[in-house]
Amino acid sequence: MKKILFGLTMLMSLNVSAQNPVYLDETKPVEERIEDALKRMTLREKINVIHAQSKFSSAGVPRLGIPELWTDDGPHGIRAEVLWDQWNQAGWTNDSIVAFPALTCLAATWNPEMALLYGESIGEEARYRNKSVLLGPGVNINRSPLNGRSFEYMGEDPYLSSKMVVPYVQGVQSKGVATCVKHFALNNSETNRNNENVVLDDRALYEIYLPAFKAAVIEGKTWSIMGSYNLYQNQHACHNKRLLVDILKGEWGFDGVVISDWGGVHNTMEAITNGMDLEFGTWTNGLTEGASNAYDNYYLAVPYLKLIQSGKVTTAELDEKVRRVLRLIYRTAMNKNRPYGNICSEAHYAAAQKIGEEGIVLLQNKNKILPIDLNKAKKILVVGENAIKMMTVGGGSSSLKAQHEILPLDGLKMRIGDRAKVVYARGYVGDPTGSYNNVTTGQDLNDSRTPAELIAEATMEAADADYVIFIGGLNKSNHQDAEGADRLQYDLPYNQSDVINALSKVNKNIIVVNISGNAVAMPWRNEVSAIVQDWYLGSQAGLSLASVLMGDVNPSGKLPYTIYEKLEDCSAHSVGEFVNERRKQVYDVHYKEGIFVGYRYTDMQKKVQPAFPFGYGLSYTTFTYGKPVADAKTMTADGKLIVTVTVKNTGTREGQEVVQLYIADKKSSLPRPVKELKGFQKVRLAAGESKEVSFTIEKEALSFFDDMKHAWVAEPGKFEAIIAASATDIKGVVPFELK
Ligand code: GLC
């Protein structure tokens, strides 16, 4: 009897261990499970998990039951399913999703709560679509308004981008989906992104271009980062020792996976030693179209295996890469506590609409023409192609197959109903096409009329209109806010300025709605009554815009970048270099403007004023600021200073105001901008309500990066805390001293 019992016990224990080896045992710490899995993997299995197996997936370990990793674009919504080894959509019928507003709109909300809502919503859509890695968000700094992908990023200021990217990352990852913050680093132009070698000083690198990535890693704890296409110090960013080994994994302690941009790897040895963990691409050598399914030829595939088998390299770096990839798999695909997610829920549509409403920026409102008063309107004329053109398709890898997209004209008609007659005139013809990777809009926007005929129709209709709403801007077509193709001009394309000027001659109640992800020239801004900076708002675009124009929502957006009068007022074009004509060979581009990007540059130009400054945005109500006060006149390096200001809503309706804190270092051993954004708070105030807003200033807010010491330093001396409603609307200055 005893023997049988003993045998049973043994069997039981064996069974238990056989059922739950450590790498599969949920009760064990992840790091232990990773080591156990690593021990069990063959060399070939290790090589398999560090490069793509299909266009958007990398292998797991089938033999051990370790799942593969599915990634997908993009920052604004979950890309349509593609065939195994294609860019084109697979034609599934279950992958239409919610298109959320572009990230410039999210940045323009200046509201971290919106960033969390955004991350949670898009994270649920990614989760439901069974994607473990969302290839976004992008946080490259808007150095020039010609950069094709600015619409995917969060503006010109590193502090604003840092504060807005962290909640987005936390929101997505709370759903068991990894973010892949991109494009690390210095990918600030598109046309020659694969062969542009960025040359800049360490101050600009550390003070302007790295902070948002650093925040995403250290505060957001992003589980992956995407290496960019460009070069830095003549080394491709996807295997750049300084960026990936010294800074990302060294200084910042990043424990996640560095994923290459698609085709961003060009060299096996550099990829092995310089911190590239997971190579994705576009066929054989990562860039040029080669034999299909050539995933074994990737740089971190068989070529790497051969180097190990020939003894030229050890498996030390391989094991480190595999550890990171396994960690990413454990955090996502093997995390049994993940929620299930959902797509196209009412909540997601509501989130998309709300983020859009909070991000729209009212730039000008002469005679308070806005909000539109339907009691005064019998006829409302809407002009412009962007009122009827779908924007969720196109622009590059962030293109989407949206379940629906409510266009501006539709949104206005739905909102206005029969309260007024809404008439539409094309005004101009821009890009009548609408397809990307076989996702098509189904729209037929062809119009053979000449510009003169189109303008004649619009002005004729405008003559007796109570309101004229011109809806134009850019459209994510080639060179009009698109990946891989920077803009070729700062002016609006398709003779839109002629249309606006013609309209302004026949009607003074012109409202210009500019849909774009970049600043554009507005030479007509004194000829029109109102100007609204609208964004690529996705599925609910027309509803968000109508809510603001009709006054259902009080606009509270603030510009995340400077709208220059002319391109030469932008430092990337007047001091630095920006190359947007196509070049074949690797070339240097010098960021000679250094840290003086955006308002950091225009603040220094006495003669030049921006058309509309960074941080600017009007409301349908008004706000006044009291005198800001500090709780002390001095602070110590390890101390803090609290600055408080009272803000009052002096108008007749509730509104939100973004109180901005800039810091001025009155005397520094190295050149510094006049002031830099170091705090902001968005406050909601009822009509007549006042609120105290406080900022806690610590030495980080006073510091600059000393590239000789390779350290952040806060130098004792005089500083000013500047409370402002935009980069040029200073409400109060509080001097203090750092002892
Ligand atoms: C593209 C983009 C990147 C995208 C990736 C996959 O080239 O640069 O943002 O996530 O490839 O589509």
PDB file of N, CA and C and ligand atoms in Angstrom, residues 56 72-74 79 87 135-136 149 152 182-183 187 190 193 226 229 260-262 397 483, ligand 1:
ATOM      1  N   PHE A  56       4.132  42.408 -39.751  1.00  0.00           N
ATOM      2  CA  PHE A  56       3.922  43.058 -38.456  1.00  0.00           C
ATOM      3  C   PHE A  56       4.029  42.098 -37.275  1.00  0.00           C
ATOM      4  N   ASP A  72       1.180  46.521 -34.454  1.00  0.00           N
ATOM      5  CA  ASP A  72       0.449  47.197 -35.517  1.00  0.00           C
ATOM      6  C   ASP A  72       0.511  48.700 -35.337  1.00  0.00           C
ATOM      7  N   ASP A  73       0.455  49.373 -36.461  1.00  0.00           N
ATOM      8  CA  ASP A  73       0.311  50.833 -36.397  1.00  0.00           C
ATOM      9  C   ASP A  73      -1.066  51.136 -35.839  1.00  0.00           C
ATOM     10  N   GLY A  74      -1.391  52.357 -35.450  1.00  0.00           N
ATOM     11  CA  GLY A  74      -0.441  53.437 -35.348  1.00  0.00           C
ATOM     12  C   GLY A  74      -0.891  54.335 -34.203  1.00  0.00           C
ATOM     13  N   ARG A  79      -4.385  49.942 -37.374  1.00  0.00           N
ATOM     14  CA  ARG A  79      -4.306  49.787 -38.837  1.00  0.00           C
ATOM     15  C   ARG A  79      -5.049  48.535 -39.293  1.00  0.00           C
ATOM     16  N   TRP A  87       2.146  45.123 -47.550  1.00  0.00           N
ATOM     17  CA  TRP A  87       1.698  46.389 -46.936  1.00  0.00           C
ATOM     18  C   TRP A  87       0.203  46.561 -47.177  1.00  0.00           C
ATOM     19  N   LEU A 135       2.353  50.572 -32.445  1.00  0.00           N
ATOM     20  CA  LEU A 135       3.520  51.305 -32.971  1.00  0.00           C
ATOM     21  C   LEU A 135       3.244  52.807 -32.914  1.00  0.00           C
ATOM     22  N   GLY A 136       3.336  53.289 -31.726  1.00  0.00           N
ATOM     23  CA  GLY A 136       3.121  54.714 -31.437  1.00  0.00           C
ATOM     24  C   GLY A 136       3.200  54.868 -29.937  1.00  0.00           C
ATOM     25  N   ARG A 149       5.544  64.549 -41.028  1.00  0.00           N
ATOM     26  CA  ARG A 149       4.814  63.777 -40.028  1.00  0.00           C
ATOM     27  C   ARG A 149       4.519  64.547 -38.749  1.00  0.00           C
ATOM     28  N   GLU A 152       1.611  63.600 -36.549  1.00  0.00           N
ATOM     29  CA  GLU A 152       1.652  62.422 -35.673  1.00  0.00           C
ATOM     30  C   GLU A 152       2.347  62.718 -34.355  1.00  0.00           C
ATOM     31  N   LYS A 182       8.055  56.461 -30.683  1.00  0.00           N
ATOM     32  CA  LYS A 182       8.869  56.603 -31.898  1.00  0.00           C
ATOM     33  C   LYS A 182       9.006  58.068 -32.288  1.00  0.00           C
ATOM     34  N   HIS A 183       9.970  58.376 -33.201  1.00  0.00           N
ATOM     35  CA  HIS A 183      11.007  57.531 -33.782  1.00  0.00           C
ATOM     36  C   HIS A 183      12.328  57.982 -33.175  1.00  0.00           C
ATOM     37  N   ASN A 187      14.338  62.162 -35.840  1.00  0.00           N
ATOM     38  CA  ASN A 187      13.659  61.973 -37.134  1.00  0.00           C
ATOM     39  C   ASN A 187      12.717  63.154 -37.333  1.00  0.00           C
ATOM     40  N   GLU A 190      11.176  64.071 -43.420  1.00  0.00           N
ATOM     41  CA  GLU A 190      10.684  62.830 -44.010  1.00  0.00           C
ATOM     42  C   GLU A 190      11.296  62.478 -45.357  1.00  0.00           C
ATOM     43  N   ARG A 193      14.535  60.626 -45.043  1.00  0.00           N
ATOM     44  CA  ARG A 193      14.672  60.104 -43.666  1.00  0.00           C
ATOM     45  C   ARG A 193      15.662  58.943 -43.599  1.00  0.00           C
ATOM     46  N   MET A 226      10.904  52.647 -30.743  1.00  0.00           N
ATOM     47  CA  MET A 226      11.242  52.364 -32.133  1.00  0.00           C
ATOM     48  C   MET A 226      12.429  53.202 -32.573  1.00  0.00           C
ATOM     49  N   TYR A 229      14.825  55.943 -38.786  1.00  0.00           N
ATOM     50  CA  TYR A 229      15.541  55.658 -40.031  1.00  0.00           C
ATOM     51  C   TYR A 229      16.826  56.458 -40.180  1.00  0.00           C
ATOM     52  N   SER A 260      13.175  48.040 -34.527  1.00  0.00           N
ATOM     53  CA  SER A 260      13.641  48.920 -35.619  1.00  0.00           C
ATOM     54  C   SER A 260      12.457  49.486 -36.367  1.00  0.00           C
ATOM     55  N   ASP A 261      12.654  50.633 -36.975  1.00  0.00           N
ATOM     56  CA  ASP A 261      11.661  51.047 -37.943  1.00  0.00           C
ATOM     57  C   ASP A 261      11.773  50.061 -39.098  1.00  0.00           C
ATOM     58  N   TRP A 262      10.796  50.026 -39.927  1.00  0.00           N
ATOM     59  CA  TRP A 262      10.679  48.966 -40.945  1.00  0.00           C
ATOM     60  C   TRP A 262      11.729  49.161 -42.039  1.00  0.00           C
ATOM     61  N   SER A 397       1.893  55.498 -42.688  1.00  0.00           N
ATOM     62  CA  SER A 397       1.600  54.308 -41.880  1.00  0.00           C
ATOM     63  C   SER A 397       0.521  54.550 -40.825  1.00  0.00           C
ATOM     64  N   GLU A 483       3.838  61.085 -44.460  1.00  0.00           N
ATOM     65  CA  GLU A 483       5.079  60.341 -44.188  1.00  0.00           C
ATOM     66  C   GLU A 483       5.873  60.200 -45.481  1.00  0.00           C
TER      67      GLU A 483
HETATM   68  C1  GLC B   1       6.973  53.133 -41.186  1.00  0.00           C
HETATM   69  C2  GLC B   1       7.017  54.226 -40.154  1.00  0.00           C
HETATM   70  C3  GLC B   1       6.742  53.751 -38.742  1.00  0.00           C
HETATM   71  C4  GLC B   1       5.718  52.630 -38.832  1.00  0.00           C
HETATM   72  C5  GLC B   1       6.396  51.455 -39.505  1.00  0.00           C
HETATM   73  C6  GLC B   1       5.410  50.314 -39.747  1.00  0.00           C
HETATM   74  O1  GLC B   1       8.003  53.296 -42.108  1.00  0.00           O
HETATM   75  O2  GLC B   1       8.187  55.037 -40.115  1.00  0.00           O
HETATM   76  O3  GLC B   1       6.243  54.862 -37.985  1.00  0.00           O
HETATM   77  O4  GLC B   1       5.282  52.269 -37.527  1.00  0.00           O
HETATM   78  O5  GLC B   1       7.015  51.806 -40.728  1.00  0.00           O
HETATM   79  O6  GLC B   1       4.437  50.715 -40.655  1.00  0.00           O
END
